[in-house]
Coordinates of C-alpha atoms in Angstrom, one line a residue:
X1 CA 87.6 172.0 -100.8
X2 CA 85.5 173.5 -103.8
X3 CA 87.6 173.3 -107.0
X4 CA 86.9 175.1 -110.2
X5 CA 87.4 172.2 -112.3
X6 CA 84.4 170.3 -110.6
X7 CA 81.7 173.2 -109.8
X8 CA 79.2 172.2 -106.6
X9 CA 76.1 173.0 -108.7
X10 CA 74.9 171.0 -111.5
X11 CA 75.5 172.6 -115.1
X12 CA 72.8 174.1 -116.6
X13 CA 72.2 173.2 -120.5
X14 CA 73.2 176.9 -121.6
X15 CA 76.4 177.8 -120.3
X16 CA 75.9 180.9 -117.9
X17 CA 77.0 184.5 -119.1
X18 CA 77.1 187.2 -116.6
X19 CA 77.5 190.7 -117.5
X20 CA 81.3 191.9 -118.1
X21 CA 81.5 195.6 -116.6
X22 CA 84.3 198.5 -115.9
X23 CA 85.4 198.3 -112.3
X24 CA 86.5 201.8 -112.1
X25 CA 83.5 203.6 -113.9
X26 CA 81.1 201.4 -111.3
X27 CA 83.5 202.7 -108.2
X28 CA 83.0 206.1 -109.6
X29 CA 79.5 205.8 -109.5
X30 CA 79.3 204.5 -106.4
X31 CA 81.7 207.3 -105.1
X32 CA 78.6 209.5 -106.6
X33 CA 75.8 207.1 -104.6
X34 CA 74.8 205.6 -107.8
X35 CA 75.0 201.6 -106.7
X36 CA 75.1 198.6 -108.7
X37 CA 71.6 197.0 -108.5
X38 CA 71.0 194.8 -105.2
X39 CA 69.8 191.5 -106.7
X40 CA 72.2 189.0 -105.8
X41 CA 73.8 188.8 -108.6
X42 CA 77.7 188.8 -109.7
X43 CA 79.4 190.3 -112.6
X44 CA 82.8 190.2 -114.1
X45 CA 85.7 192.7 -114.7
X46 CA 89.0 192.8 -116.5
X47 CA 92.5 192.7 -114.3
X48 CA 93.7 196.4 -113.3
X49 CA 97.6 194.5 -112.7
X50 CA 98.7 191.2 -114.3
X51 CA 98.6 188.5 -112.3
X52 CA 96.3 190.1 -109.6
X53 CA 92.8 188.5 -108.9
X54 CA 89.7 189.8 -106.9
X55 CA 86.4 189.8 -105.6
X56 CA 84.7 193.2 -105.1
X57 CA 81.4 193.4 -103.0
X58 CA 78.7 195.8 -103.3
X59 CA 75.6 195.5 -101.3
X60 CA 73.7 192.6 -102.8
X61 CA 76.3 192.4 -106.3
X62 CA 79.9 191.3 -107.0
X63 CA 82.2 191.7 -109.0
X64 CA 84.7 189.2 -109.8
X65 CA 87.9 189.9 -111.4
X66 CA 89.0 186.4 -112.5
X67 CA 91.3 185.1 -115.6
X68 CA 89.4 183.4 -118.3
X69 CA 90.2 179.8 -117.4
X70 CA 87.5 179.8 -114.7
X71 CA 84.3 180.3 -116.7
X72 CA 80.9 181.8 -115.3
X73 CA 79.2 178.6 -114.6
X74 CA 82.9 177.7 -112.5
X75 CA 82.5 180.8 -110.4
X76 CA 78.4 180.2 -109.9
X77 CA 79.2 176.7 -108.7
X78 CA 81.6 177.8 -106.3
X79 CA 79.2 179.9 -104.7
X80 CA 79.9 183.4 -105.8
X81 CA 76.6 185.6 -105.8
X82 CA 76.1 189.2 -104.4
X83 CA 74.7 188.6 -101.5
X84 CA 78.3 187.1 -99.6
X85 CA 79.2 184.4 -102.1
X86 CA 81.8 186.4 -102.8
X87 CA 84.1 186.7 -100.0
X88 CA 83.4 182.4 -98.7
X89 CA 86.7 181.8 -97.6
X90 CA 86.5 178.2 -99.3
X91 CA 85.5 179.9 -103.2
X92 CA 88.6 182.4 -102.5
X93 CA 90.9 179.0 -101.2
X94 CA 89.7 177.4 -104.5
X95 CA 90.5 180.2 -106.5
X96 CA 93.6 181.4 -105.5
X97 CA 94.5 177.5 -105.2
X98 CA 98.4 177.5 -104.1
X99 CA 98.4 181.4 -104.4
X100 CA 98.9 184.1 -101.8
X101 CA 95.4 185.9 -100.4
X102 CA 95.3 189.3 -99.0
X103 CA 93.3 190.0 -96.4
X104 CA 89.9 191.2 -96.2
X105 CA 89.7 195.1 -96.2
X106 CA 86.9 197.6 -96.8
X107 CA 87.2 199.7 -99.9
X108 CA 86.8 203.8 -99.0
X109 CA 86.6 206.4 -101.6
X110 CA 87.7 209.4 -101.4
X111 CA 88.3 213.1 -103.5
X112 CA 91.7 214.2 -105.1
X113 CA 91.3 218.5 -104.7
X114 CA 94.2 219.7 -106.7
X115 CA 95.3 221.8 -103.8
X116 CA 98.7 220.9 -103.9
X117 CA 100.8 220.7 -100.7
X118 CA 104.2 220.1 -99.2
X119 CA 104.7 216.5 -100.4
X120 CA 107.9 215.5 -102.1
X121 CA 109.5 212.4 -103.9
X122 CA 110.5 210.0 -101.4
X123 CA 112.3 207.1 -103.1
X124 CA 114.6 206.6 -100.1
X125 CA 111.5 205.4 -98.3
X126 CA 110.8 203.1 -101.6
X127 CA 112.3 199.1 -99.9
X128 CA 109.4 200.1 -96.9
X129 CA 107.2 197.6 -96.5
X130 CA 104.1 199.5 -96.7
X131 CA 105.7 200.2 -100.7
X132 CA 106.6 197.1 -101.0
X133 CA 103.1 196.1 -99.9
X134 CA 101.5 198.4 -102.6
X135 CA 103.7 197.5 -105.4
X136 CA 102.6 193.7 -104.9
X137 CA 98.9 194.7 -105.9
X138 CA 98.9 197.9 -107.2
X139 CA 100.7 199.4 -110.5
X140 CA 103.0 202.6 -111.0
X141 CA 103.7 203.2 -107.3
X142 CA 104.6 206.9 -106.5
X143 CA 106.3 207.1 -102.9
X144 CA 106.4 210.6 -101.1
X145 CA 107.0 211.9 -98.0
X146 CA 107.9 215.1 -95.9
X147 CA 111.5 217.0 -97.6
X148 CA 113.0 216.5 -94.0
X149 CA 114.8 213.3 -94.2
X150 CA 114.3 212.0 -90.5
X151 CA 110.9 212.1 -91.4
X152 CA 110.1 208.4 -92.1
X153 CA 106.5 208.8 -93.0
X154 CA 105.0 208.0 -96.3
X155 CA 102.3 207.6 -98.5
X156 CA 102.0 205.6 -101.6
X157 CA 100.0 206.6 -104.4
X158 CA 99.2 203.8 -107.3
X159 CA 96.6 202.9 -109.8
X160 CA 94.8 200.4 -107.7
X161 CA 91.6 198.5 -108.2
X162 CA 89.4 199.2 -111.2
X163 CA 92.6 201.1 -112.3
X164 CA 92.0 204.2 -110.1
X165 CA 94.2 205.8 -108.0
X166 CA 95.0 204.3 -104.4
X167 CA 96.3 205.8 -101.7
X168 CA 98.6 204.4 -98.3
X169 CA 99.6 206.0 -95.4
X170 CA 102.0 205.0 -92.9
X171 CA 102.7 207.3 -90.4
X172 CA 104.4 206.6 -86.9
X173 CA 105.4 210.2 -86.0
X174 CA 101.7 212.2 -86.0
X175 CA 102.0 213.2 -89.8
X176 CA 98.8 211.2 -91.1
X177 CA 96.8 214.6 -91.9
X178 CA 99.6 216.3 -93.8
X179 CA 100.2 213.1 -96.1
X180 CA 96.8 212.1 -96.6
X181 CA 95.9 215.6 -97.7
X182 CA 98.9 216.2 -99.5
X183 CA 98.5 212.6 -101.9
X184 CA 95.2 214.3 -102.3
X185 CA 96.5 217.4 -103.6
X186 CA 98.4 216.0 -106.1
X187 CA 95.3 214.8 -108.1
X188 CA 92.7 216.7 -109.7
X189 CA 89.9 218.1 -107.7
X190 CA 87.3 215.4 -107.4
X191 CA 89.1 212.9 -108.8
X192 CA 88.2 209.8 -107.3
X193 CA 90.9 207.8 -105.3
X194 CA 90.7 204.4 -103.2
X195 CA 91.7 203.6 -99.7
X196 CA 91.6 199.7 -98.4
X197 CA 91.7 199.3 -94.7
X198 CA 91.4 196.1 -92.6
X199 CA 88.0 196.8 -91.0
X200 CA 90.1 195.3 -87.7
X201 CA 92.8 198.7 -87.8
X202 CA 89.4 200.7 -86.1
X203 CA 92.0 203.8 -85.7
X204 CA 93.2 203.9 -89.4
X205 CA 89.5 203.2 -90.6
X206 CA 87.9 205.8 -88.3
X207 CA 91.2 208.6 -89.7
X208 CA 89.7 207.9 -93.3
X209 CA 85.8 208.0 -92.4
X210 CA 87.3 211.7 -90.4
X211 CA 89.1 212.9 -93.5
X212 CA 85.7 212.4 -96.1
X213 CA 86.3 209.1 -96.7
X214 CA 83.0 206.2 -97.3
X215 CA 83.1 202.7 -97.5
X216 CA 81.2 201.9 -101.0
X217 CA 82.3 198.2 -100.8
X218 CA 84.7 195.1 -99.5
X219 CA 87.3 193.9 -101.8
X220 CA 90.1 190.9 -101.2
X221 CA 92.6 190.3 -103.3
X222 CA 94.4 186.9 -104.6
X223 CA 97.5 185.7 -107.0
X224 CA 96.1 182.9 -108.3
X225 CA 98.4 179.8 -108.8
X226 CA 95.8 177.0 -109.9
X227 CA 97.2 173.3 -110.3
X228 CA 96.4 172.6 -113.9
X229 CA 95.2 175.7 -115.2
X230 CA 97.2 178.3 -117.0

């Protein structure tokens, strides 16, 4: 298995610098059409959540979001470049090393449209394990739900990758709609807000793409634990 400590390529003489970047303001942009270039390159972002690692895939660019003790020339000779390096399975093993992986999903973006709607504070419904879920890789977790209290089903909004917001639904009981559009009330009007699905859940994805979701990108997400580093 490809380790950081002993890259696969050989080094170069100057030790490679890739371009650090802002992983929200290029998610906005893309949530505008306005793509990072397709070159095959990667670039680097800062950590939206301590302790939280990822790789980020445009078409033809990635963006790694890595800690400091794996340098550029580390992540290049693991294989990370736009054009798929990002997401080997075998550069995210060596990465994460003893660490826990999330799975694959696509990363959707949709609109926030300040309507409002008939959402309340559900912290009863906070030890689910879709909350749970969202508080292991996302910051300042909101929980809310419908006011009846049978009513088990939620949605999650958190400051996700990048740092923007990120929205989860789990619904059992036909009120998908009514949450997602209520989570989207509560933020601005066009604010920008994330949604990762498992490409596999085809009904959850094809809810989003129905609601004005678009894919912009792929994202996977690690807790690193690397033998000797740190």
């Amino acid at each position: 298995m490809p380790s950081p400590v002993s890259p696969a390529a050989p080094p170069s003489r100057e030790p490679l610098r890739v371009p650090r970047v802002h992983l929200g303001d290029l998610l906005r942009d893309a949530a505008a059409g306005r793509f990072p270039d397709p070159d095959g390159s990667f670039s680097r972002a800062p950590a939206w959540k301590d302790g939280v690692e990822g790789a980020i895939a445009f078409t033809g660019h990635a963006v790694m979001v890595v800690g400091d003790d794996v340098s550029d020339g580390e992540l290049a000779g693991l294989g990370v470049h736009g054009f798929g390096g990002a997401h080997e399975p075998r550069t995210t093993l060596a990465l994460a090393g003893e660490g826990p992986i999330g799975v694959l999903d696509a990363l959707l973006v949709g609109h926030g449209t300040g309507r409002g709607g008939p959402l309340v504070s559900r912290p009863d419904l906070a030890v689910t394990d879709r909350a749970a879920h969202a508080g292991e890789w996302r910051t300042e977790v909101d929980v809310y739900g419908l006011p009846d209290p049978e009513i088990s089903s939620l949605a999650t909004l958190s400051l996700g990758i990048g740092g923007l917001p990120e929205v989860g639904i789990q619904a059992e009981d036909g009120h998908a709609a009514t949450l997602l559009d209520g989570v989207l009330g509560r933020l601005p009007a066009g604010e920008v807000v994330l949604a990762s699905i498992t490409p596999g859940n085809a009904r959850s994805l094809r809810f989003f793409l129905r609601r004005g979701f678009l894919p912009v990108a792929s994202e996977q997400l690690w807790k690193p634990r690397r033998p000797g580093r740190r």
